[in-house]
CSV table of C-alpha atoms in Angstrom, one decimal:
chain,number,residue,atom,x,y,z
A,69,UNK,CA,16.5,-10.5,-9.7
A,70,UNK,CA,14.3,-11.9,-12.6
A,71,UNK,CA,12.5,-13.8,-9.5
A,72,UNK,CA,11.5,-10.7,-7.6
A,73,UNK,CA,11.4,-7.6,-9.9
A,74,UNK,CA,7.9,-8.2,-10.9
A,75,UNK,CA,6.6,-8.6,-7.0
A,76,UNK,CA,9.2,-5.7,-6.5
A,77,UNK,CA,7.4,-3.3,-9.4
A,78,UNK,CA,3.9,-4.1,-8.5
A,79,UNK,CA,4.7,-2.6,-4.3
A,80,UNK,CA,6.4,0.2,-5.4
A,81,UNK,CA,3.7,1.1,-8.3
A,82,UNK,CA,1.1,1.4,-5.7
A,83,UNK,CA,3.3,3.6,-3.2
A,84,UNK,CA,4.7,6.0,-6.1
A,85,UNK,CA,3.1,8.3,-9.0
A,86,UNK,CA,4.0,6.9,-12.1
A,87,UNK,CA,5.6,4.1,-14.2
A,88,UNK,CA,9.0,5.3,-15.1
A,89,UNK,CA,9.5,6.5,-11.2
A,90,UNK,CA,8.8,3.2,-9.9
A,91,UNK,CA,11.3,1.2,-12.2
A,92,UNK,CA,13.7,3.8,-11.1
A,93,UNK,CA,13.2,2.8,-8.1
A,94,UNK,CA,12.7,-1.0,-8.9
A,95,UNK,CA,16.4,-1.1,-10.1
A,96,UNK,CA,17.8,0.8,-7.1
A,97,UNK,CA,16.2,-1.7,-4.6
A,98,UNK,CA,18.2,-4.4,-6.4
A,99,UNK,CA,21.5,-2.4,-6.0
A,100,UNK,CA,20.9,-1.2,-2.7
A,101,UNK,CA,19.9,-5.2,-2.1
A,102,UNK,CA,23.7,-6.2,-4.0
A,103,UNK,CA,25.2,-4.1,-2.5
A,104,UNK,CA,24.1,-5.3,1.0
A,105,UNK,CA,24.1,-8.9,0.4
A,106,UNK,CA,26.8,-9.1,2.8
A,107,UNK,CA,24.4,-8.1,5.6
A,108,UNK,CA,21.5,-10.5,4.4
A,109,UNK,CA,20.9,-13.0,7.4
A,110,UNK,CA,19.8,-16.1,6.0
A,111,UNK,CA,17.7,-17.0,9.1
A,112,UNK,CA,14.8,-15.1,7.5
A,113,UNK,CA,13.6,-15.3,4.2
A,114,UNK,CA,15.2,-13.6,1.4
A,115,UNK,CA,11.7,-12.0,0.1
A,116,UNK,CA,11.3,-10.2,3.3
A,117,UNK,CA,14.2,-8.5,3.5
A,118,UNK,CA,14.4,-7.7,-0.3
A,119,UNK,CA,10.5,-6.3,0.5
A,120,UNK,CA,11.7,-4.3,3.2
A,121,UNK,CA,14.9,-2.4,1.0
A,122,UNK,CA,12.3,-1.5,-1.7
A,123,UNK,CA,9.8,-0.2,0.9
A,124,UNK,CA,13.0,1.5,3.0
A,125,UNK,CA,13.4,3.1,-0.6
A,126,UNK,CA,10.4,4.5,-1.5
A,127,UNK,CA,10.1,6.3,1.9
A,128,UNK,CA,13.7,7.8,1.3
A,129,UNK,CA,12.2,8.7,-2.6
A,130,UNK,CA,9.1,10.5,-0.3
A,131,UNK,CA,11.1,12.5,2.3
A,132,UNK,CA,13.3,14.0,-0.8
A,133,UNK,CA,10.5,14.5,-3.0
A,134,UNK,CA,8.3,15.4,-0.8
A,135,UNK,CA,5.5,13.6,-2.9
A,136,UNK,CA,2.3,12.0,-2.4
A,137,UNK,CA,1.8,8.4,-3.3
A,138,UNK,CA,-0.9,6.9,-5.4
A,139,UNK,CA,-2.1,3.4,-4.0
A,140,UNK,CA,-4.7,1.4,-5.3
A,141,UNK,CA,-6.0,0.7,-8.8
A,142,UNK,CA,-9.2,-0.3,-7.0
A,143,UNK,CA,-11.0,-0.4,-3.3
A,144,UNK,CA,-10.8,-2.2,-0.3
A,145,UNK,CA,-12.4,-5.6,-0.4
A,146,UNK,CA,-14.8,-6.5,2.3
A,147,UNK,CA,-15.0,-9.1,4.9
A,148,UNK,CA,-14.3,-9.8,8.4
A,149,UNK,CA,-12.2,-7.9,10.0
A,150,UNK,CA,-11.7,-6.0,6.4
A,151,UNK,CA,-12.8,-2.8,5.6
A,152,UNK,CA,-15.7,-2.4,3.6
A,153,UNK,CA,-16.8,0.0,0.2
A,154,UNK,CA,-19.7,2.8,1.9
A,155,UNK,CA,-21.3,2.9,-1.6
A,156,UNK,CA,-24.2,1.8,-2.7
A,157,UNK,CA,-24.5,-1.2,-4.5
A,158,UNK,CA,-27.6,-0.1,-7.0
A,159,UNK,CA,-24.9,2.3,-8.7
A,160,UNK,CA,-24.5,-0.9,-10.7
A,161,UNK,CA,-27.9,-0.3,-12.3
A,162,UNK,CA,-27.0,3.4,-13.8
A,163,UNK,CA,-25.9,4.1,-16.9
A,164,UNK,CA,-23.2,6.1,-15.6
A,165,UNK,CA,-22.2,3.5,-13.1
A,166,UNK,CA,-18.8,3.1,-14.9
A,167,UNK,CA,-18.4,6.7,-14.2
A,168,UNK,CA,-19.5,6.5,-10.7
A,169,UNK,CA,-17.3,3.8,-10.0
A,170,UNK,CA,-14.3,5.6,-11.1
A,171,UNK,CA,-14.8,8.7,-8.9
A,172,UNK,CA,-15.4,5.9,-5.5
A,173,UNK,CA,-12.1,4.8,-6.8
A,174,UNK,CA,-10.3,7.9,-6.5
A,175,UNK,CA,-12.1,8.8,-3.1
A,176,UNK,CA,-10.6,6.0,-2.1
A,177,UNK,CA,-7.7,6.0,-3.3
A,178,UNK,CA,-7.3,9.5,-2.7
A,179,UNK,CA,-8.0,8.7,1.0
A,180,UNK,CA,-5.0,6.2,1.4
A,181,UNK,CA,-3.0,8.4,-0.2
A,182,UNK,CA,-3.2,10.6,2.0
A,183,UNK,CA,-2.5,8.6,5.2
A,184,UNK,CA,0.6,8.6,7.1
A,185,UNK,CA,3.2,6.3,5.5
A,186,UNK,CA,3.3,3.9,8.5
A,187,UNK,CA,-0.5,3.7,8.0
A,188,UNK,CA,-0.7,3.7,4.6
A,189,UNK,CA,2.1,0.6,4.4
A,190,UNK,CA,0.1,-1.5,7.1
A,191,UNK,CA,-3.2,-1.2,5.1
A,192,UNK,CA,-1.8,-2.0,1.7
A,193,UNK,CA,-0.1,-5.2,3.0
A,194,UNK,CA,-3.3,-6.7,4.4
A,195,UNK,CA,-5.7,-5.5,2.2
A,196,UNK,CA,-3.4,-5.1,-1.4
A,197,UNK,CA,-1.3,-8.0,-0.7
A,198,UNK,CA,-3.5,-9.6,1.8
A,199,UNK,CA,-0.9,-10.4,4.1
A,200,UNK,CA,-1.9,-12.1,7.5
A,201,UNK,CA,-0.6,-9.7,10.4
A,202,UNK,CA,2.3,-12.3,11.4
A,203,UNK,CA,3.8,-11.5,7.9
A,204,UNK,CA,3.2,-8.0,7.9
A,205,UNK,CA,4.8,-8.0,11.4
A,206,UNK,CA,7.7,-9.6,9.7
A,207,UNK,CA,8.1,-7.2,6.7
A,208,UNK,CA,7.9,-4.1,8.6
A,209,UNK,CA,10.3,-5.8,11.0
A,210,UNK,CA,7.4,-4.2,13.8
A,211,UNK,CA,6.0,-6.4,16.9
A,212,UNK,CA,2.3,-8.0,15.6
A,213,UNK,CA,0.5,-6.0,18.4
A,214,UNK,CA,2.3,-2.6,16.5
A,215,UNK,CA,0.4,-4.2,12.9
A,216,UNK,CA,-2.6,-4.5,14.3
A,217,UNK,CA,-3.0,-1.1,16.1
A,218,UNK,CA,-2.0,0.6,12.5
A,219,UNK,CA,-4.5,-1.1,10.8
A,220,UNK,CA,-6.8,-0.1,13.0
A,221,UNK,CA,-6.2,3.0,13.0
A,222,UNK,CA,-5.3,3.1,9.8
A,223,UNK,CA,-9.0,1.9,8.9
A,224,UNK,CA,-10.9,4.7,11.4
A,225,UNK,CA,-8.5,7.4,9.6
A,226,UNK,CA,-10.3,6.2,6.3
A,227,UNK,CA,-13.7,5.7,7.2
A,228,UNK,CA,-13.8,9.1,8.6
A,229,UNK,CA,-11.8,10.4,5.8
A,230,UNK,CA,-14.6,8.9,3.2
A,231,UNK,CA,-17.5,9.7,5.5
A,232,UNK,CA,-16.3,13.4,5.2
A,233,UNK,CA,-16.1,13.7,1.5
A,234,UNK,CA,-19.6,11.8,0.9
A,235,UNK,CA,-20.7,15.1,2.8
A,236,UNK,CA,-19.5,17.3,0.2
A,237,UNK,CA,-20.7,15.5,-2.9
């Protein structure tokens, strides 16, 4: 447990609101996980299927809470094939730029947050986690070609989402 809990923590702290939720449901991914050891086939790798209980559990914590998740501390990084920040770079020079780069945070965070869970899972695995798409494939027990169309559209979903709310501020 000692091995995994802190991997464990870190997922579900960017899928749920809160601390005290997410150690909550921290320890119940290790009981669920004990108490389906028996069902654990050791042909794939122990992390994966522990990953997939905790991620199995936080959708069951959202379908009976009916909550929105908070995601990311900070935004997407960029590079190819990644999705890219749409703010400009000489907010660096304000003095409010601390500020300003707070409120881009929470539009993007905001923006995943609000994606569907299937979406949201894909995006944070390969950008959050930066997962290759074979892995990814492996976690969400999904076929690769099923990854990449989710981050795909997972990414279009957000770049209209921020282009919209750049119009309003």
């Amino acid at each position: 447990m000692q091995r995994y809990r802190p991997q464990i923590l870190i997922l579900i702290l960017r899928m749920v609101h809160g601390r005290e939720e997410a150690e909550d449901l921290t320890q119940e991914t290790f009981i669920k996980a004990f108490h389906a050891l028996p069902s654990f086939n050791a042909e794939y790798a122990f992390s994966t299927w522990l990953y997939k209980i905790a991620v199995n559990n936080c959708i069951d914590f959202f379908r009976k809470k009916k909550l929105k998740t908070t995601s990311i501390d900070s935004p997407l990084a960029g590079g190819e094939g990644d999705l890219a920040r749409e703010f400009p770079d000489e907010q660096s020079q304000r003095p409010d730029a601390g500020l300003i780069e707070q409120e881009n945070k929470n539009y993007i965070q905001a923006a995943i947050d609000s994606l569907p869970v299937k979406y949201r899972e894909a995006i944070v695995l390969r950008h959050v986690h930066d997962l290759a798409y074979e892995e990814i494939s492996t976690r969400l027990k999904v076929p690769i070609g099923t990854v990449k169309v989710r981050i795909f559209r997972a990414r279009e979903m957000l770049k209209k989402k921020l282009r919209d709310q750049r119009r309003f501020y």
